[in-house]
Tab-separated table of C-alpha atoms in Angstrom:
chain	number	residue	atom	x	y	z
A	9	MET	CA	131.259	77.043	108.970
A	10	ILE	CA	128.085	75.277	110.082
A	11	ASN	CA	126.933	75.754	113.644
A	12	GLU	CA	124.840	73.528	115.871
A	13	SER	CA	122.481	75.094	118.384
A	14	PRO	CA	122.573	73.866	121.996
A	15	LYS	CA	118.777	74.080	121.810
A	16	SER	CA	117.019	72.535	118.847
A	17	ILE	CA	113.641	71.567	117.469
A	18	THR	CA	114.922	67.990	117.754
A	19	ASP	CA	114.681	68.322	121.547
A	20	VAL	CA	111.062	67.298	120.948
A	21	VAL	CA	111.245	63.503	121.150
A	22	GLY	CA	110.618	61.837	117.801
A	23	ILE	CA	111.265	64.914	115.665
A	24	GLN	CA	114.052	64.471	113.123
A	25	VAL	CA	115.582	67.094	110.839
A	26	GLY	CA	117.641	66.565	107.713
A	27	HIS	CA	119.342	68.959	105.289
A	28	ALA	CA	120.464	68.553	101.697
A	29	HIS	CA	121.754	71.259	99.377
A	30	ASP	CA	123.591	72.211	96.210
A	31	ALA	CA	126.601	74.289	97.264
A	32	GLU	CA	127.201	75.603	93.746
A	33	ALA	CA	123.614	76.578	92.976
A	34	LEU	CA	123.123	77.877	96.552
A	35	THR	CA	119.797	76.185	97.061
A	36	GLY	CA	118.598	73.336	99.248
A	37	CYS	CA	115.942	71.537	101.212
A	38	THR	CA	115.320	70.972	104.914
A	39	VAL	CA	112.914	68.264	106.046
A	40	VAL	CA	111.256	67.838	109.436
A	41	LEU	CA	110.171	64.221	109.960
A	42	ALA	CA	107.360	63.632	112.446
A	43	PRO	CA	106.716	60.527	114.582
A	44	PRO	CA	103.520	58.456	114.108
A	45	GLY	CA	100.322	60.149	115.237
A	46	THR	CA	101.612	63.707	114.895
A	47	VAL	CA	98.882	66.322	114.382
A	48	GLY	CA	99.714	69.285	112.154
A	49	SER	CA	98.348	72.661	111.177
A	50	VAL	CA	99.556	75.862	109.513
A	51	ASP	CA	99.047	79.604	109.410
A	52	VAL	CA	99.842	81.478	106.178
A	53	ARG	CA	100.106	85.278	106.428
A	54	GLY	CA	102.311	86.382	103.553
A	55	GLY	CA	100.769	87.695	100.342
A	56	GLY	CA	102.890	85.511	98.053
A	57	PRO	CA	103.141	81.977	99.474
A	58	GLY	CA	104.376	78.933	97.606
A	59	THR	CA	102.959	75.868	99.321
A	60	ARG	CA	101.825	72.261	98.900
A	61	GLU	CA	99.081	70.434	100.848
A	62	THR	CA	98.503	73.288	103.294
A	63	ASP	CA	94.731	72.987	102.732
A	64	LEU	CA	95.034	69.549	104.292
A	65	LEU	CA	96.080	71.222	107.557
A	66	ASN	CA	92.913	73.294	107.793
A	67	PRO	CA	91.018	72.211	110.944
A	68	LEU	CA	87.911	71.631	108.809
A	69	MET	CA	89.639	68.959	106.733
A	70	SER	CA	89.266	65.326	107.723
A	71	VAL	CA	92.823	63.946	107.949
A	72	ASN	CA	94.670	64.790	111.163
A	73	GLU	CA	98.090	63.196	110.798
A	74	VAL	CA	101.170	64.666	109.157
A	75	HIS	CA	104.310	62.700	108.327
A	76	ALA	CA	106.808	65.408	107.359
A	77	ILE	CA	107.219	69.089	106.528
A	78	ALA	CA	109.499	70.109	103.651
A	79	LEU	CA	111.049	73.583	103.428
A	80	CYS	CA	112.562	74.066	99.992
A	81	GLY	CA	114.539	76.513	97.883
A	82	GLY	CA	113.855	77.169	94.226
A	83	SER	CA	110.541	79.008	94.374
A	84	ALA	CA	107.555	77.062	92.999
A	85	MET	CA	109.813	74.558	91.222
A	86	GLY	CA	111.288	73.588	94.573
A	87	LEU	CA	107.984	72.067	95.684
A	88	ALA	CA	109.098	69.009	93.708
A	89	ALA	CA	111.397	68.173	96.634
A	90	ALA	CA	108.332	67.110	98.637
A	91	SER	CA	107.798	64.259	96.170
A	92	GLY	CA	111.200	62.880	97.113
A	93	VAL	CA	110.231	63.106	100.774
A	94	ALA	CA	107.024	61.205	100.041
A	95	THR	CA	108.961	58.509	98.183
A	96	TRP	CA	111.369	58.067	101.101
A	97	LEU	CA	108.485	57.717	103.551
A	98	HIS	CA	106.523	55.370	101.285
A	99	GLU	CA	109.503	53.040	100.980
A	100	ARG	CA	109.414	52.686	104.753
A	101	GLY	CA	105.668	52.066	104.983
A	102	ILE	CA	104.989	55.480	106.487
A	103	GLY	CA	101.822	57.279	105.468
A	104	TYR	CA	98.070	57.533	105.723
A	105	HIS	CA	96.676	54.035	105.327
A	106	VAL	CA	94.135	53.828	102.494
A	107	GLY	CA	93.720	50.066	102.445
A	108	VAL	CA	95.924	49.254	99.469
A	109	ALA	CA	98.818	51.576	100.320
A	110	HIS	CA	100.260	54.095	102.726
A	111	VAL	CA	100.118	57.658	101.356
A	112	PRO	CA	102.668	60.007	102.971
A	113	LEU	CA	101.282	63.455	103.771
A	114	VAL	CA	104.037	66.017	103.241
A	115	PRO	CA	103.003	69.681	103.383
A	116	ALA	CA	105.713	71.937	101.983
A	117	ALA	CA	106.612	75.572	101.484
A	118	VAL	CA	109.283	77.306	99.437
A	119	ILE	CA	111.526	80.339	99.472
A	120	PHE	CA	112.666	82.314	96.426
A	121	ASP	CA	116.454	81.963	96.167
A	122	LEU	CA	116.980	82.048	92.395
A	123	LEU	CA	118.924	85.345	92.441
A	124	LEU	CA	121.757	83.820	94.458
A	125	GLY	CA	123.926	81.092	92.985
A	126	ARG	CA	122.331	79.536	89.897
A	127	ALA	CA	118.793	80.045	88.660
A	128	ASP	CA	118.723	76.851	86.581
A	129	ARG	CA	118.953	74.440	89.533
A	130	TRP	CA	116.677	74.140	92.518
A	131	ALA	CA	115.501	71.722	95.202
A	132	ASP	CA	114.106	68.604	93.546
A	133	ALA	CA	112.864	65.127	94.446
A	134	THR	CA	116.405	63.764	94.695
A	135	MET	CA	117.311	66.489	97.166
A	136	GLY	CA	114.179	65.907	99.227
A	137	TYR	CA	115.002	62.197	99.419
A	138	ALA	CA	118.572	62.979	100.466
A	139	ALA	CA	117.402	65.344	103.206
A	140	CYS	CA	115.307	62.517	104.671
A	141	SER	CA	118.297	60.166	104.534
A	142	ASN	CA	120.322	62.771	106.435
A	143	ALA	CA	117.688	63.291	109.122
A	144	THR	CA	118.783	63.080	112.747
A	145	THR	CA	117.410	63.511	116.249
A	146	ASP	CA	120.694	65.116	117.320
A	147	ALA	CA	121.468	68.837	117.412
A	148	ILE	CA	121.087	70.099	113.869
A	149	ALA	CA	123.259	72.263	111.652
A	150	GLU	CA	122.282	75.923	111.338
A	151	GLY	CA	123.198	78.804	109.088
A	152	CYS	CA	123.915	78.294	105.398
A	153	VAL	CA	122.762	74.721	105.102
A	154	GLY	CA	119.724	73.016	103.570
A	155	VAL	CA	116.985	75.458	102.613
A	156	GLY	CA	119.098	78.225	104.142
A	157	MET	CA	121.769	78.068	101.430
A	158	GLY	CA	120.153	80.793	99.345
A	159	ALA	CA	118.376	82.778	102.063
A	160	THR	CA	118.913	86.531	102.348
A	161	VAL	CA	117.287	89.395	104.259
A	162	GLY	CA	116.914	93.139	103.800
A	163	LYS	CA	116.033	93.763	100.168
A	164	ILE	CA	114.274	97.113	100.179
A	165	LEU	CA	117.233	98.610	98.275
A	166	GLY	CA	117.568	95.588	96.000
A	167	ALA	CA	119.089	92.130	96.094
A	168	ALA	CA	122.688	93.346	95.791
A	169	THR	CA	122.598	95.108	99.167
A	170	ALA	CA	120.953	92.297	101.151
A	171	THR	CA	122.583	90.417	104.037
A	172	LYS	CA	123.121	86.647	104.075
A	173	SER	CA	120.748	84.569	106.153
A	174	GLY	CA	120.080	80.864	106.651
A	175	VAL	CA	118.418	78.341	108.952
A	176	GLY	CA	118.033	78.730	112.718
A	177	THR	CA	116.586	76.634	115.529
A	178	TRP	CA	115.755	76.972	119.221
A	179	SER	CA	113.762	75.232	121.951
A	180	GLU	CA	112.400	75.711	125.447
A	181	HIS	CA	111.583	73.156	128.160
A	182	LEU	CA	108.703	74.176	130.428
A	183	PHE	CA	108.442	73.297	134.104
A	184	ASP	CA	105.659	70.767	133.489
A	185	GLY	CA	107.607	68.720	130.942
A	186	THR	CA	106.232	70.400	127.835
A	187	ILE	CA	108.872	70.962	125.149
A	188	ILE	CA	108.516	73.553	122.398
A	189	GLY	CA	111.006	73.696	119.548
A	190	ALA	CA	111.185	75.792	116.415
A	191	LEU	CA	113.069	75.818	113.144
A	192	ALA	CA	113.061	78.756	110.731
A	193	VAL	CA	114.499	79.905	107.442
A	194	CYS	CA	114.437	83.680	107.111
A	195	ASN	CA	114.427	85.007	103.542
A	196	ALA	CA	112.592	88.199	104.424
A	197	PHE	CA	112.072	91.342	102.394
A	198	GLY	CA	112.489	93.267	105.628
A	199	ASP	CA	115.229	93.718	108.216
A	200	VAL	CA	115.721	91.312	111.122
A	201	LEU	CA	115.504	93.021	114.519
A	202	ASP	CA	116.994	92.107	117.878
A	203	GLU	CA	115.113	92.010	121.197
A	204	ARG	CA	115.435	95.803	121.541
A	205	GLY	CA	114.071	96.495	118.065
A	206	GLN	CA	117.497	97.386	116.713
A	207	ILE	CA	118.610	96.104	113.314
A	208	LEU	CA	120.424	92.796	113.558
A	209	ALA	CA	120.664	92.190	109.796
A	210	GLY	CA	119.133	93.878	106.792
A	211	ALA	CA	119.508	96.154	103.803
A	212	ARG	CA	122.944	97.763	103.526
A	213	GLU	CA	123.697	101.241	102.195
A	214	PRO	CA	125.393	100.971	98.772
A	215	THR	CA	127.858	103.741	99.680
A	216	HIS	CA	129.208	102.865	103.137
A	217	GLY	CA	127.740	99.412	103.851
A	218	GLY	CA	125.954	100.348	107.063
A	219	PHE	CA	122.373	99.259	107.600
A	220	ALA	CA	119.913	101.474	105.745
A	221	ASP	CA	116.971	100.734	108.112
A	222	ALA	CA	113.852	99.764	106.154
A	223	ARG	CA	111.731	101.821	108.564
A	224	LYS	CA	113.515	104.987	107.426
A	225	VAL	CA	113.747	103.993	103.776
A	226	MET	CA	110.012	103.278	103.631
A	227	ARG	CA	109.327	106.826	104.831
A	228	SER	CA	111.649	108.418	102.263
A	229	THR	CA	111.671	109.055	98.529
A	230	ARG	CA	113.883	105.973	98.176
A	231	GLY	CA	111.047	103.816	99.444
A	232	TYR	CA	108.687	105.344	96.920
A	233	GLN	CA	111.251	104.849	94.164
A	234	PHE	CA	111.714	101.168	95.057
A	235	PHE	CA	108.029	100.341	94.770
A	236	HIS	CA	107.585	102.522	91.683
A	237	ARG	CA	110.526	100.712	90.075
A	238	ARG	CA	109.094	97.342	91.089
A	239	ARG	CA	105.803	98.125	89.333
A	240	ALA	CA	107.710	99.074	86.207
A	241	MET	CA	109.669	95.802	86.352
A	242	ARG	CA	106.513	93.841	85.677
A	243	MET	CA	106.888	94.861	82.040
A	244	PRO	CA	108.606	92.273	79.805
A	245	SER	CA	111.230	94.808	78.712
A	246	ASN	CA	112.592	94.831	82.260
A	247	ALA	CA	112.474	91.069	82.841
A	248	ASP	CA	116.268	90.808	82.926
A	249	ASP	CA	116.656	93.331	85.751
A	250	GLN	CA	118.202	91.601	88.768
A	251	ASP	CA	115.597	93.015	91.126
A	252	ALA	CA	112.637	92.048	88.934
A	253	GLY	CA	112.288	88.678	90.602
A	254	LEU	CA	112.343	89.838	94.205
A	255	GLN	CA	110.310	87.417	96.263
A	256	HIS	CA	110.624	86.868	99.970
A	257	THR	CA	109.493	84.507	102.697
A	258	THR	CA	110.074	83.463	106.284
A	259	LEU	CA	109.120	79.871	106.976
A	260	GLY	CA	108.814	78.362	110.433
A	261	VAL	CA	108.070	74.967	111.940
A	262	VAL	CA	107.032	74.785	115.588
A	263	ALA	CA	107.077	71.326	117.171
A	264	THR	CA	105.848	70.350	120.612
A	265	ASN	CA	105.351	67.156	122.580
A	266	ALA	CA	101.967	68.492	123.710
A	267	GLN	CA	98.765	66.680	122.828
A	268	LEU	CA	96.729	68.963	120.586
A	269	ASN	CA	93.821	68.489	118.242
A	270	LYS	CA	93.901	70.113	114.826
A	271	MET	CA	91.946	73.194	115.922
A	272	GLN	CA	94.294	73.780	118.843
A	273	ALA	CA	97.350	73.278	116.638
A	274	ASN	CA	95.964	75.862	114.235
A	275	ARG	CA	95.529	78.363	117.046
A	276	VAL	CA	99.099	77.772	118.205
A	277	ALA	CA	100.280	78.427	114.630
A	278	GLN	CA	98.354	81.715	114.563
A	279	ILE	CA	99.821	82.869	117.866
A	280	ALA	CA	103.322	81.724	116.885
A	281	GLN	CA	103.123	84.010	113.844
A	282	ASP	CA	103.574	86.874	116.335
A	283	ALA	CA	107.257	85.959	116.276
A	284	LEU	CA	107.585	87.446	112.815
A	285	PRO	CA	106.466	91.054	113.465
A	286	ARG	CA	108.531	91.042	116.665
A	287	SER	CA	111.705	90.130	114.782
A	288	ILE	CA	111.217	91.351	111.181
A	289	TRP	CA	110.192	94.735	109.730
A	290	PRO	CA	108.280	94.955	107.463
A	291	VAL	CA	106.629	91.546	107.445
A	292	HIS	CA	103.495	89.798	106.110
A	293	THR	CA	103.692	92.007	103.021
A	294	PRO	CA	102.404	91.203	99.506
A	295	LEU	CA	106.074	90.451	98.744
A	296	ASP	CA	106.384	87.738	101.411
A	297	GLY	CA	105.074	84.179	101.673
A	298	ASP	CA	105.308	83.946	105.463
A	299	THR	CA	104.132	80.536	106.673
A	300	VAL	CA	104.291	78.820	110.085
A	301	PHE	CA	103.606	75.099	110.545
A	302	VAL	CA	102.860	73.394	113.877
A	303	LEU	CA	103.526	69.736	114.694
A	304	ALA	CA	102.128	68.253	117.916
A	305	THR	CA	103.462	64.778	118.711
A	306	GLY	CA	100.934	64.170	121.520
A	307	GLN	CA	103.326	62.630	124.053
A	308	HIS	CA	102.465	65.026	126.885
A	309	ASP	CA	99.336	66.625	128.316
A	310	ALA	CA	99.084	70.072	126.772
A	311	PRO	CA	99.189	73.301	128.743
A	312	GLU	CA	96.545	75.905	127.947
A	313	VAL	CA	96.726	76.903	124.258
A	314	THR	CA	97.301	80.605	125.004
A	315	MET	CA	100.322	79.699	127.110
A	316	LEU	CA	101.646	77.223	124.566
A	317	GLY	CA	101.218	79.542	121.590
A	318	SER	CA	102.697	82.569	123.339
A	319	ILE	CA	105.828	80.680	124.358
A	320	ALA	CA	106.032	79.166	120.881
A	321	ALA	CA	106.182	82.707	119.486
A	322	ASP	CA	109.138	83.464	121.781
A	323	VAL	CA	110.928	80.291	120.704
A	324	LEU	CA	110.338	81.012	117.018
A	325	GLN	CA	111.700	84.539	117.506
A	326	GLN	CA	114.994	83.115	118.701
A	327	ALA	CA	115.127	80.698	115.775
A	328	ILE	CA	114.566	83.567	113.319
A	329	ARG	CA	117.375	85.635	114.827
A	330	ARG	CA	119.698	82.646	114.690
A	331	CYS	CA	119.034	82.459	110.946
A	332	VAL	CA	121.200	85.567	110.565
A	333	THR	CA	123.614	85.190	113.490
A	334	GLN	CA	124.634	81.701	112.364
A	335	ALA	CA	124.899	82.484	108.633
A	336	VAL	CA	128.201	82.931	106.795
A	337	SER	CA	129.084	85.150	103.849
A	338	MET	CA	128.209	83.456	100.579
A	339	GLY	CA	127.267	84.245	96.994
A	340	GLY	CA	128.861	87.676	97.181
A	341	LEU	CA	126.735	88.755	100.152
A	342	PRO	CA	128.147	89.319	103.646
A	343	ALA	CA	126.815	87.733	106.814
A	344	ILE	CA	126.585	89.935	109.876
A	345	ARG	CA	129.573	88.178	111.461
A	346	ASP	CA	131.705	89.669	108.670
A	347	LEU	CA	130.313	93.198	108.863
A	348	PRO	CA	132.075	95.916	110.895
A	349	THR	CA	130.900	96.209	114.493
A	350	GLY	CA	128.321	98.946	114.824
A	351	THR	CA	127.033	98.587	111.280
């Protein structure tokens, strides 16, 4: 089952989103296509990011425009999908004009999903190209689709007791005509929390299947044992242990019709990162590659940056929670819709 949100990042005029995935390998790619003149920036907080062309989005760098953002499965190998996105754009004459050609600028970030499905296939250039071909301005599919195919959350007790996650989106229309939309894929090490701070999805107890609560586990001997075991897994003799490859990331794209310069877009990205600690615990750890992109299409006079960024954080929170509420059970892991009530 693939759901479509009544509120979507594609509510921002000109923003298109496309998914492509490998249903057997449980990996995929989601592409956000931006209209001409879009300004982009990024904020990277996680200790283990896998990214491409994010330095370009630094406010100190000279080029302002961005043509697409690619969110990819397959860990570092999945960055190859961005090349397919660039090819698709180049064929249509979209890119930064350098006199003799148009060079598409496609920042990208990846999640680690190799423990679910197959580890010998990942997002590639063909998949990135296909995601562009599938792009739409309509309401977009959520849950286990695109880059969300292999996403999971709650891995403090290991990959086998995680909960299935996916892609989520949300948007908000402000009174002055400003539109803020967000898209996220949540593949977090930590648990996902609801508005009250209660566990929405996360690590499950191996014995009874209820949520273990990473906050409690971290304060117990089990938390110590997990990190002690993880250090030991760095040895080659343990390379075949299923938990040895644990890597985690939440990726977000915030889009707005507001007119922002690169410095302002960067500040919005920083403020929007507040969505992650409000909805995930723990977060921004050395185990995560948490990254938030911002795209400003410039079609509307911008409200004050503090206002814009703060509301963007709220919108991104909702998108993150929808990553788990819209997911379905897959790859031997349950989604929260299939867990007993009160878990």
